[in-house]
């Protein structure tokens, strides 16, 4: 039974709170807070009233009873019994009056002084009982909670004084007072709830309005509207959320644009060699071209172009996914650079270009030699394709701040300053004299950046003093550990 009740309460909470909007959640939270505060205030007031105030009144009456005990014992000693006081309320009240005492040497004015216990009706709650606890005079409704004080004569109990607690004699007036207090608290609670509802409506409007805008914009963004933006109206958490949303939307819009450009560039790059191959094969089939060595070389060249394009795309996709394999070991970069300079030196000479290198005696690094060879081949190939005849490429390597700086300076033509930042983007080719029919697909420098990043290095492009392009590669150097 209890499990079913708990399950029902949990379902009710899930329905009315967890599924509610923010405005209702704020209202529920503030309502619960106000109810808890009212309950705490009422409970504290009731506790203080019963423990402190009523306790204070009862303690005052107890002290008054202690002051009265010697006079009752003396009166019994004088009369020998309690018959002198039976049915004599005047005598009873005279015995309950305190004696006139001096305060700081000053005698009070005539008339019995009033004590706090007199003002709270303590004398009306006293009762005098005989030795057998039978009522002699005083308050008749003595309950089990009454405090009893024995009256002694030569160590013999001759009677009792009973004090009924204040809370046991609360009358109709006191009940009406309590009811009026409860009604006042109820009115205060209703007003507080209404005030909470008003404040929630105003505050929630201020808080939820920007959140609602962000939610609607997120819905449009999820639907593919990447141009969606949210107006930033504040510098708080909601404002920062709007800024982050706008940044996310810009990133998604940029990625979507790059994706479309990527698909268009890939289709274009594949269409050109495939078109050439298809045309040459049809020409061979129709007998327009003869299957001689020149035709075969042309076909092989287009196949190699396709193979390199597909290989570059594959490497780039692996690098973007973080799956491009690297086997880094301690090695000397100098033999690898010398081999690359020697291999490409002949190709540069065939194009009427010069290739020079200024290298140190040794270049220890911790790297993947095959990937660095791919890096250098792409850089040499880039200069070989885009440098005018009569120019050349100069490579210089130096150690600076525990990093090897490799600077590739080629000659004219140069690259416009506005295109420098995009040189390492995939499929980007400068629309200038450096973009020729012999140019590649625009993937070489993009692959270079990912290889350098994987080696915790950096690569940057700038204008070369020789009139062309300067590419600077920075790789961490390796130092032998001291014994």
C-alpha positions as a Python dict, from the first residue, in 0.01 Angstrom:
ca = {
    (1, 'X'): (0, 0, 0),
    (2, 'X'): (274, 243, 96),
    (3, 'X'): (465, 159, -223),
    (4, 'X'): (158, 235, -434),
    (5, 'X'): (108, 567, -253),
    (6, 'X'): (474, 658, -304),
    (7, 'X'): (449, 562, -672),
    (8, 'X'): (137, 776, -710),
    (9, 'X'): (307, 1074, -544),
    (10, 'X'): (614, 1031, -767),
    (11, 'X'): (395, 1017, -1078),
    (12, 'X'): (207, 1326, -962),
    (13, 'X'): (535, 1509, -901),
    (14, 'X'): (662, 1410, -1245),
    (15, 'X'): (342, 1536, -1405),
    (16, 'X'): (311, 1868, -1229),
    (17, 'X'): (675, 1964, -1176),
    (18, 'X'): (921, 1785, -1403),
    (19, 'X'): (700, 1827, -1709),
    (20, 'X'): (602, 2183, -1627),
    (21, 'X'): (762, 2481, -1798),
    (22, 'X'): (1008, 2707, -1622),
    (23, 'X'): (744, 2960, -1521),
    (24, 'X'): (536, 2695, -1341),
    (25, 'X'): (847, 2549, -1182),
    (26, 'X'): (936, 2892, -1044),
    (27, 'X'): (582, 2930, -911),
    (28, 'X'): (588, 2586, -748),
    (29, 'X'): (929, 2653, -594),
    (30, 'X'): (832, 2994, -453),
    (31, 'X'): (497, 2858, -330),
    (32, 'X'): (671, 2572, -151),
    (33, 'X'): (921, 2818, -2),
    (34, 'X'): (646, 3048, 127),
    (35, 'X'): (446, 2758, 272),
    (36, 'X'): (759, 2627, 443),
    (37, 'X'): (838, 2973, 584),
    (38, 'X'): (482, 3021, 714),
    (39, 'X'): (483, 2676, 870),
    (40, 'X'): (822, 2741, 1029),
    (41, 'X'): (711, 3081, 1166),
    (42, 'X'): (387, 2937, 1306),
    (43, 'X'): (568, 2640, 1454),
    (44, 'X'): (831, 2862, 1611),
    (45, 'X'): (563, 3095, 1750),
    (46, 'X'): (368, 2803, 1896),
    (47, 'X'): (684, 2657, 2046),
    (48, 'X'): (791, 2989, 2195),
    (49, 'X'): (442, 3056, 2329),
    (50, 'X'): (417, 2717, 2503),
    (51, 'X'): (774, 2687, 2617),
    (52, 'X'): (877, 3039, 2703),
    (53, 'X'): (566, 3250, 2764),
    (54, 'X'): (346, 2989, 2933),
    (55, 'X'): (651, 2852, 3108),
    (56, 'X'): (729, 3199, 3237),
    (57, 'X'): (373, 3238, 3369),
    (58, 'X'): (385, 2899, 3542),
    (59, 'X'): (723, 2978, 3696),
    (60, 'X'): (582, 3304, 3832),
    (61, 'X'): (289, 3115, 3983),
    (62, 'X'): (527, 2855, 4129),
    (63, 'X'): (727, 3129, 4298),
    (64, 'X'): (407, 3284, 4433),
    (65, 'X'): (305, 2944, 4570),
    (66, 'X'): (640, 2906, 4746),
    (67, 'X'): (595, 3250, 4905),
    (68, 'X'): (246, 3152, 5022),
    (69, 'X'): (345, 2821, 5187),
    (70, 'X'): (496, 2969, 5511),
    (71, 'X'): (184, 3179, 5574),
    (72, 'X'): (-48, 2880, 5529),
    (73, 'X'): (165, 2669, 5763),
    (74, 'X'): (163, 2949, 6024),
    (75, 'X'): (-218, 2985, 5995),
    (76, 'X'): (-264, 2611, 6047),
    (77, 'X'): (-39, 2622, 6352),
    (78, 'X'): (-250, 2900, 6501),
    (79, 'X'): (-591, 2737, 6435),
    (80, 'X'): (-503, 2366, 6453),
    (81, 'X'): (-709, 2275, 6142),
    (82, 'X'): (-844, 2413, 5814),
    (83, 'X'): (-1195, 2487, 5934),
    (84, 'X'): (-1118, 2857, 5972),
    (85, 'X'): (-1078, 2890, 5595),
    (86, 'X'): (-1349, 2660, 5462),
    (87, 'X'): (-1603, 2867, 5274),
    (88, 'X'): (-1410, 3184, 5355),
    (89, 'X'): (-1275, 3319, 5023),
    (90, 'X'): (-1182, 3651, 5183),
    (91, 'X'): (-951, 3473, 5433),
    (92, 'X'): (-812, 3261, 5144),
    (93, 'X'): (-725, 3566, 4935),
    (94, 'X'): (-573, 3743, 5236),
    (95, 'X'): (-338, 3450, 5289),
    (96, 'X'): (-242, 3451, 4923),
    (97, 'X'): (-142, 3819, 4927),
    (98, 'X'): (233, 3870, 4959),
    (99, 'X'): (380, 4057, 5252),
    (100, 'X'): (478, 4418, 5204),
    (101, 'X'): (855, 4435, 5173),
    (102, 'X'): (1099, 4717, 5140),
    (103, 'X'): (1274, 4772, 4806),
    (104, 'X'): (1613, 4942, 4840),
    (105, 'X'): (1508, 5088, 5173),
    (106, 'X'): (1190, 5245, 5034),
    (107, 'X'): (855, 5125, 5165),
    (108, 'X'): (597, 5084, 4885),
    (109, 'X'): (278, 5290, 4904),
    (110, 'X'): (-21, 5157, 5095),
    (111, 'X'): (-204, 4858, 4956),
    (112, 'X'): (-72, 4517, 4867),
    (113, 'X'): (179, 4526, 4584),
    (114, 'X'): (89, 4350, 4264),
    (115, 'X'): (329, 4092, 4122),
    (116, 'X'): (338, 3950, 3769),
    (117, 'X'): (164, 3640, 3900),
    (118, 'X'): (-128, 3854, 4019),
    (119, 'X'): (-160, 4016, 3678),
    (120, 'X'): (-173, 3674, 3506),
    (121, 'X'): (-439, 3530, 3739),
    (122, 'X'): (-213, 3289, 3924),
    (123, 'X'): (-413, 3324, 4250),
    (124, 'X'): (-724, 3199, 4072),
    (125, 'X'): (-546, 2874, 3984),
    (126, 'X'): (-437, 2789, 4343),
    (127, 'X'): (-615, 2523, 4550),
    (128, 'X'): (-583, 2427, 4919),
    (129, 'X'): (-612, 2055, 5000),
    (130, 'X'): (-613, 1881, 5339),
    (131, 'X'): (-377, 1602, 5436),
    (132, 'X'): (-596, 1352, 5249),
    (133, 'X'): (-588, 1571, 4936),
    (134, 'X'): (-947, 1672, 4966),
    (135, 'X'): (-1039, 2022, 4846),
    (136, 'X'): (-1063, 2280, 5123),
    (137, 'X'): (-1090, 2597, 4914),
    (138, 'X'): (-970, 2742, 4584),
    (139, 'X'): (-983, 2629, 4222),
    (140, 'X'): (-1196, 2314, 4216),
    (141, 'X'): (-1097, 2152, 3881),
    (142, 'X'): (-766, 2006, 3983),
    (143, 'X'): (-620, 1792, 3708),
    (144, 'X'): (-339, 1538, 3700),
    (145, 'X'): (-102, 1807, 3567),
    (146, 'X'): (-137, 2022, 3878),
    (147, 'X'): (177, 2095, 4078),
    (148, 'X'): (149, 1997, 4445),
    (149, 'X'): (341, 2148, 4738),
    (150, 'X'): (311, 1986, 5083),
    (151, 'X'): (232, 2193, 5395),
    (152, 'X'): (424, 2068, 5700),
    (153, 'X'): (376, 2100, 6076),
    (154, 'X'): (659, 1945, 6276),
    (155, 'X'): (753, 1727, 5978),
    (156, 'X'): (393, 1610, 5939),
    (157, 'X'): (196, 1679, 5624),
    (158, 'X'): (-114, 1873, 5722),
    (159, 'X'): (-219, 1984, 5375),
    (160, 'X'): (-130, 2055, 5014),
    (161, 'X'): (-121, 2359, 4788),
    (162, 'X'): (-208, 2277, 4425),
    (163, 'X'): (-127, 2498, 4124),
    (164, 'X'): (-311, 2424, 3798),
    (165, 'X'): (-98, 2507, 3487),
    (166, 'X'): (-198, 2810, 3284),
    (167, 'X'): (-258, 2612, 2964),
    (168, 'X'): (-520, 2394, 3139),
    (169, 'X'): (-748, 2688, 3221),
    (170, 'X'): (-761, 2862, 2883),
    (171, 'X'): (-1111, 2981, 2834),
    (172, 'X'): (-1331, 3082, 2542),
    (173, 'X'): (-1165, 3421, 2510),
    (174, 'X'): (-828, 3256, 2470),
    (175, 'X'): (-970, 3018, 2213),
    (176, 'X'): (-1112, 3308, 2017),
    (177, 'X'): (-772, 3474, 2036),
    (178, 'X'): (-607, 3163, 1893),
    (179, 'X'): (-869, 3141, 1620),
    (180, 'X'): (-815, 3505, 1529),
    (181, 'X'): (-442, 3443, 1514),
    (182, 'X'): (-495, 3142, 1285),
    (183, 'X'): (-725, 3348, 1062),
    (184, 'X'): (-469, 3626, 1046),
    (185, 'X'): (-197, 3376, 953),
    (186, 'X'): (-424, 3226, 687),
    (187, 'X'): (-487, 3571, 537),
    (188, 'X'): (-113, 3641, 540),
    (189, 'X'): (-49, 3307, 366),
    (190, 'X'): (-308, 3382, 95),
    (191, 'X'): (-162, 3730, 38),
    (192, 'X'): (189, 3584, 26),
    (193, 'X'): (82, 3326, -234),
    (194, 'X'): (-82, 3597, -445),
    (195, 'X'): (229, 3813, -414),
    (196, 'X'): (444, 3514, -510),
    (197, 'X'): (229, 3452, -816),
    (198, 'X'): (262, 3816, -920),
    (199, 'X'): (638, 3815, -869),
    (200, 'X'): (676, 3485, -1053),
    (201, 'X'): (484, 3619, -1352),
    (202, 'X'): (705, 3929, -1366),
    (203, 'X'): (1035, 3758, -1288),
    (204, 'X'): (974, 3453, -1503),
    (205, 'X'): (890, 3680, -1794),
    (206, 'X'): (1231, 3846, -1761),
    (207, 'X'): (1413, 3515, -1715),
    (208, 'X'): (1231, 3293, -1961),
    (209, 'X'): (1191, 3538, -2249),
    (210, 'X'): (1557, 3510, -2364),
    (211, 'X'): (1556, 3136, -2292),
    (212, 'X'): (1246, 3101, -2508),
    (213, 'X'): (1421, 3286, -2789),
    (214, 'X'): (1722, 3056, -2759),
    (215, 'X'): (1495, 2748, -2756),
    (216, 'X'): (1310, 2862, -3069),
    (217, 'X'): (1636, 2947, -3241),
    (218, 'X'): (1775, 2604, -3146),
    (219, 'X'): (1470, 2441, -3302),
    (220, 'X'): (1528, 2634, -3626),
    (221, 'X'): (1899, 2551, -3616),
    (222, 'X'): (1821, 2181, -3572),
    (223, 'X'): (1598, 2210, -3879),
    (224, 'X'): (1892, 2323, -4092),
    (225, 'X'): (1854, 2703, -4074),
    (226, 'X'): (2219, 2778, -3996),
    (227, 'X'): (2172, 3152, -4051),
    (228, 'X'): (1972, 3171, -3726),
    (229, 'X'): (2109, 3414, -3467),
    (230, 'X'): (1994, 3522, -3118),
    (231, 'X'): (2008, 3882, -3000),
    (232, 'X'): (2233, 3922, -2695),
    (233, 'X'): (2063, 4155, -2446),
    (234, 'X'): (2260, 4098, -2125),
    (235, 'X'): (2597, 3994, -1990),
    (236, 'X'): (2471, 3729, -1747),
    (237, 'X'): (2456, 3351, -1794),
    (238, 'X'): (2164, 3382, -2036),
    (239, 'X'): (2356, 3638, -2240),
    (240, 'X'): (2662, 3412, -2251),
    (241, 'X'): (2433, 3127, -2357),
    (242, 'X'): (2310, 3342, -2646),
    (243, 'X'): (2669, 3425, -2742),
    (244, 'X'): (2765, 3056, -2736),
    (245, 'X'): (2459, 2975, -2945),
    (246, 'X'): (2556, 3235, -3205),
    (247, 'X'): (2910, 3097, -3211),
    (248, 'X'): (2773, 2746, -3257),
    (249, 'X'): (2544, 2862, -3536),
    (250, 'X'): (2836, 3037, -3710),
    (251, 'X'): (3048, 2722, -3680),
    (252, 'X'): (2773, 2501, -3818),
    (253, 'X'): (2707, 2747, -4100),
    (254, 'X'): (3077, 2752, -4183),
    (255, 'X'): (3100, 2371, -4168),
    (256, 'X'): (2796, 2337, -4391),
    (257, 'X'): (2950, 2579, -4638),
    (258, 'X'): (3279, 2386, -4628),
    (259, 'X'): (3093, 2058, -4674),
    (260, 'X'): (2917, 2190, -4983),
    (261, 'X'): (3241, 2334, -5118),
    (262, 'X'): (3416, 2007, -5041),
    (263, 'X'): (3158, 1803, -5230),
    (264, 'X'): (3166, 2044, -5522),
    (265, 'X'): (3548, 2045, -5532),
    (266, 'X'): (3574, 1667, -5505),
    (267, 'X'): (3323, 1618, -5786),
    (268, 'X'): (3507, 1874, -5997),
    (269, 'X'): (3851, 1725, -5930),
    (270, 'X'): (3728, 1377, -6011),
    (271, 'X'): (3526, 1482, -6314),
    (272, 'X'): (3823, 1636, -6499),
    (273, 'X'): (4058, 1333, -6512),
    (274, 'X'): (3766, 1094, -6553),
    (275, 'X'): (3643, 1303, -6846),
    (276, 'X'): (3986, 1295, -7005),
    (277, 'X'): (4017, 921, -6955),
    (278, 'X'): (3669, 863, -7095),
    (279, 'X'): (3739, 1080, -7399),
    (280, 'X'): (4070, 911, -7476),
    (281, 'X'): (3922, 565, -7434),
    (282, 'X'): (3637, 652, -7667),
    (283, 'X'): (3890, 789, -7917),
    (284, 'X'): (4084, 464, -7898),
    (285, 'X'): (3762, 268, -7939),
    (286, 'X'): (3660, 470, -8246),
    (287, 'X'): (4008, 449, -8395),
    (288, 'X'): (4068, 825, -8375),
    (289, 'X'): (4371, 766, -8152),
    (290, 'X'): (4624, 491, -8177),
    (291, 'X'): (4730, 289, -7870),
    (292, 'X'): (5089, 408, -7897),
    (293, 'X'): (5334, 496, -7619),
    (294, 'X'): (5227, 862, -7607),
    (295, 'X'): (4860, 769, -7563),
    (296, 'X'): (4947, 519, -7291),
    (297, 'X'): (5159, 778, -7110),
    (298, 'X'): (4866, 1023, -7122),
    (299, 'X'): (4628, 764, -6981),
    (300, 'X'): (4879, 665, -6713),
    (301, 'X'): (4926, 1031, -6617),
    (302, 'X'): (4552, 1078, -6563),
    (303, 'X'): (4532, 755, -6364),
    (304, 'X'): (4823, 871, -6145),
    (305, 'X'): (4647, 1202, -6095),
    (306, 'X'): (4331, 1022, -5986),
    (307, 'X'): (4530, 791, -5763),
    (308, 'X'): (4706, 1081, -5591),
    (309, 'X'): (4378, 1269, -5548),
    (310, 'X'): (4208, 968, -5392),
    (311, 'X'): (4512, 904, -5171),
    (312, 'X'): (4520, 1264, -5054),
    (313, 'X'): (4147, 1257, -4978),
    (314, 'X'): (4191, 935, -4783),
    (315, 'X'): (4484, 1073, -4581),
    (316, 'X'): (4296, 1396, -4514),
    (317, 'X'): (3984, 1210, -4395),
    (318, 'X'): (4199, 996, -4162),
    (319, 'X'): (4371, 1307, -4026),
    (320, 'X'): (4039, 1482, -3962),
    (321, 'X'): (3914, 1173, -3775),
    (322, 'X'): (4239, 1143, -3577),
    (323, 'X'): (4301, 799, -3726),
    (324, 'X'): (4604, 877, -3941),
    (325, 'X'): (4876, 639, -3818),
    (326, 'X'): (5202, 784, -3685),
    (327, 'X'): (5505, 580, -3580),
    (328, 'X'): (5730, 833, -3414),
    (329, 'X'): (6083, 736, -3319),
    (330, 'X'): (6407, 915, -3236),
    (331, 'X'): (6569, 1006, -3566),
    (332, 'X'): (6794, 1253, -3746),
    (333, 'X'): (6605, 1476, -3987),
    (334, 'X'): (6917, 1571, -4185),
    (335, 'X'): (6948, 1256, -4408),
    (336, 'X'): (6578, 1276, -4494),
    (337, 'X'): (6607, 1641, -4602),
    (338, 'X'): (6923, 1575, -4804),
    (339, 'X'): (6753, 1288, -4986),
    (340, 'X'): (6451, 1505, -5067),
    (341, 'X'): (6674, 1788, -5194),
    (342, 'X'): (6870, 1546, -5411),
    (343, 'X'): (6557, 1384, -5561),
    (344, 'X'): (6379, 1711, -5633),
    (345, 'X'): (6699, 1886, -5747),
    (346, 'X'): (6685, 1710, -6082),
    (347, 'X'): (6316, 1792, -6134),
    (348, 'X'): (6380, 2156, -6047),
    (349, 'X'): (6665, 2167, -6302),
    (350, 'X'): (6438, 2024, -6571),
    (351, 'X'): (6196, 2315, -6509),
    (352, 'X'): (6477, 2572, -6519),
    (353, 'X'): (6466, 2624, -6141),
    (354, 'X'): (6732, 2607, -5873),
    (355, 'X'): (6704, 2424, -5539),
    (356, 'X'): (6949, 2515, -5264),
    (357, 'X'): (6962, 2413, -4898),
    (358, 'X'): (7147, 2542, -4590),
    (359, 'X'): (7132, 2267, -4327),
    (360, 'X'): (7308, 2208, -3991),
    (361, 'X'): (7530, 1908, -3914),
    (362, 'X'): (7253, 1716, -3741),
    (363, 'X'): (6882, 1759, -3669),
    (364, 'X'): (6762, 1517, -3395),
    (365, 'X'): (6384, 1489, -3363),
    (366, 'X'): (6121, 1247, -3237),
    (367, 'X'): (5897, 1200, -3537),
    (368, 'X'): (5750, 974, -3803),
    (369, 'X'): (6000, 978, -4089),
    (370, 'X'): (5749, 863, -4351),
    (371, 'X'): (5500, 1136, -4264),
    (372, 'X'): (5771, 1404, -4260),
    (373, 'X'): (5886, 1278, -4600),
    (374, 'X'): (5527, 1325, -4720),
    (375, 'X'): (5533, 1677, -4570),
    (376, 'X'): (5853, 1776, -4749),
    (377, 'X'): (5743, 1621, -5078),
    (378, 'X'): (5423, 1827, -5072),
    (379, 'X'): (5616, 2148, -5002),
    (380, 'X'): (5874, 2081, -5274),
    (381, 'X'): (5596, 1983, -5516),
    (382, 'X'): (5406, 2302, -5438),
    (383, 'X'): (5705, 2523, -5520),
    (384, 'X'): (5788, 2317, -5828),
    (385, 'X'): (5440, 2369, -5972),
    (386, 'X'): (5391, 2736, -5899),
    (387, 'X'): (5735, 2897, -5936),
    (388, 'X'): (5817, 3079, -6260),
    (389, 'X'): (6108, 2955, -6471),
    (390, 'X'): (6438, 3117, -6383),
    (391, 'X'): (6355, 3127, -6014),
    (392, 'X'): (6411, 2872, -5745),
    (393, 'X'): (6359, 2748, -5390),
    (394, 'X'): (6590, 2796, -5094),
    (395, 'X'): (6563, 2583, -4780),
    (396, 'X'): (6722, 2695, -4454),
    (397, 'X'): (6709, 2506, -4122),
    (398, 'X'): (6814, 2645, -3783),
    (399, 'X'): (6766, 2568, -3412),
    (400, 'X'): (6574, 2835, -3219),
    (401, 'X'): (6448, 2795, -2862),
    (402, 'X'): (6463, 2413, -2870),
    (403, 'X'): (6270, 2397, -3199),
    (404, 'X'): (6388, 2336, -3555),
    (405, 'X'): (6278, 2612, -3791),
    (406, 'X'): (6263, 2506, -4155),
    (407, 'X'): (6207, 2799, -4391),
    (408, 'X'): (6109, 2733, -4756),
    (409, 'X'): (6154, 3050, -4969),
    (410, 'X'): (6060, 3036, -5336),
    (411, 'X'): (6056, 3310, -5598),
    (412, 'X'): (5779, 3482, -5792),
    (413, 'X'): (5489, 3474, -5831),
    (414, 'X'): (5373, 3563, -5482),
    (415, 'X'): (5045, 3511, -5296),
    (416, 'X'): (4805, 3798, -5216),
    (417, 'X'): (4801, 3883, -4842),
    (418, 'X'): (4429, 3812, -4812),
    (419, 'X'): (4487, 3453, -4933),
    (420, 'X'): (4767, 3369, -4686),
    (421, 'X'): (4532, 3258, -4406),
    (422, 'X'): (4344, 3015, -4635),
    (423, 'X'): (4640, 2844, -4798),
    (424, 'X'): (4610, 2543, -4566),
    (425, 'X'): (4239, 2489, -4629),
    (426, 'X'): (4144, 2189, -4838),
    (427, 'X'): (4076, 2256, -5208),
    (428, 'X'): (4185, 2619, -5174),
    (429, 'X'): (4383, 2750, -5469),
    (430, 'X'): (4486, 3107, -5522),
    (431, 'X'): (4309, 3276, -5814),
    (432, 'X'): (4627, 3428, -5953),
    (433, 'X'): (4932, 3335, -6156),
    (434, 'X'): (5012, 3065, -5899),
    (435, 'X'): (4695, 2878, -6001),
    (436, 'X'): (4789, 2702, -6321),
    (437, 'X'): (4663, 2408, -6520),
    (438, 'X'): (4952, 2209, -6376),
    (439, 'X'): (4835, 2280, -6022),
    (440, 'X'): (4705, 2011, -5789),
    (441, 'X'): (4370, 1971, -5619),
    (442, 'X'): (4454, 2202, -5331),
    (443, 'X'): (4498, 1923, -5074),
    (444, 'X'): (4878, 1917, -5029),
    (445, 'X'): (4909, 2208, -4785),
    (446, 'X'): (4601, 2092, -4591),
    (447, 'X'): (4770, 1756, -4537),
    (448, 'X'): (5093, 1935, -4440),
    (449, 'X'): (4916, 2121, -4159),
    (450, 'X'): (4772, 1801, -4014),
    (451, 'X'): (5110, 1627, -4024),
    (452, 'X'): (5279, 1918, -3848),
    (453, 'X'): (5000, 1940, -3588),
    (454, 'X'): (5042, 1570, -3512),
    (455, 'X'): (5410, 1639, -3432),
    (456, 'X'): (5319, 1925, -3192),
    (457, 'X'): (5464, 2175, -3435),
    (458, 'X'): (5335, 2463, -3644),
    (459, 'X'): (5328, 2572, -4007),
    (460, 'X'): (5267, 2921, -4142),
    (461, 'X'): (5276, 3106, -4473),
    (462, 'X'): (5400, 3458, -4539),
    (463, 'X'): (5548, 3669, -4815),
    (464, 'X'): (5902, 3569, -4910),
    (465, 'X'): (6184, 3826, -4948),
    (466, 'X'): (6263, 3659, -5281),
    (467, 'X'): (5922, 3761, -5423),
    (468, 'X'): (5736, 3435, -5381),
    (469, 'X'): (5593, 3240, -5087),
    (470, 'X'): (5765, 3160, -4757),
    (471, 'X'): (5647, 2851, -4568),
    (472, 'X'): (5787, 2813, -4215),
    (473, 'X'): (5771, 2472, -4045),
    (474, 'X'): (5853, 2451, -3673),
    (475, 'X'): (5919, 2109, -3516),
    (476, 'X'): (6028, 2027, -3158),
    (477, 'X'): (6392, 1929, -3132),
    (478, 'X'): (6511, 1623, -2938),
    (479, 'X'): (6799, 1651, -2694),
    (480, 'X'): (7007, 1370, -2552),
    (481, 'X'): (6944, 1312, -2180),
    (482, 'X'): (7243, 1393, -1961),
    (483, 'X'): (7372, 1096, -1756),
}
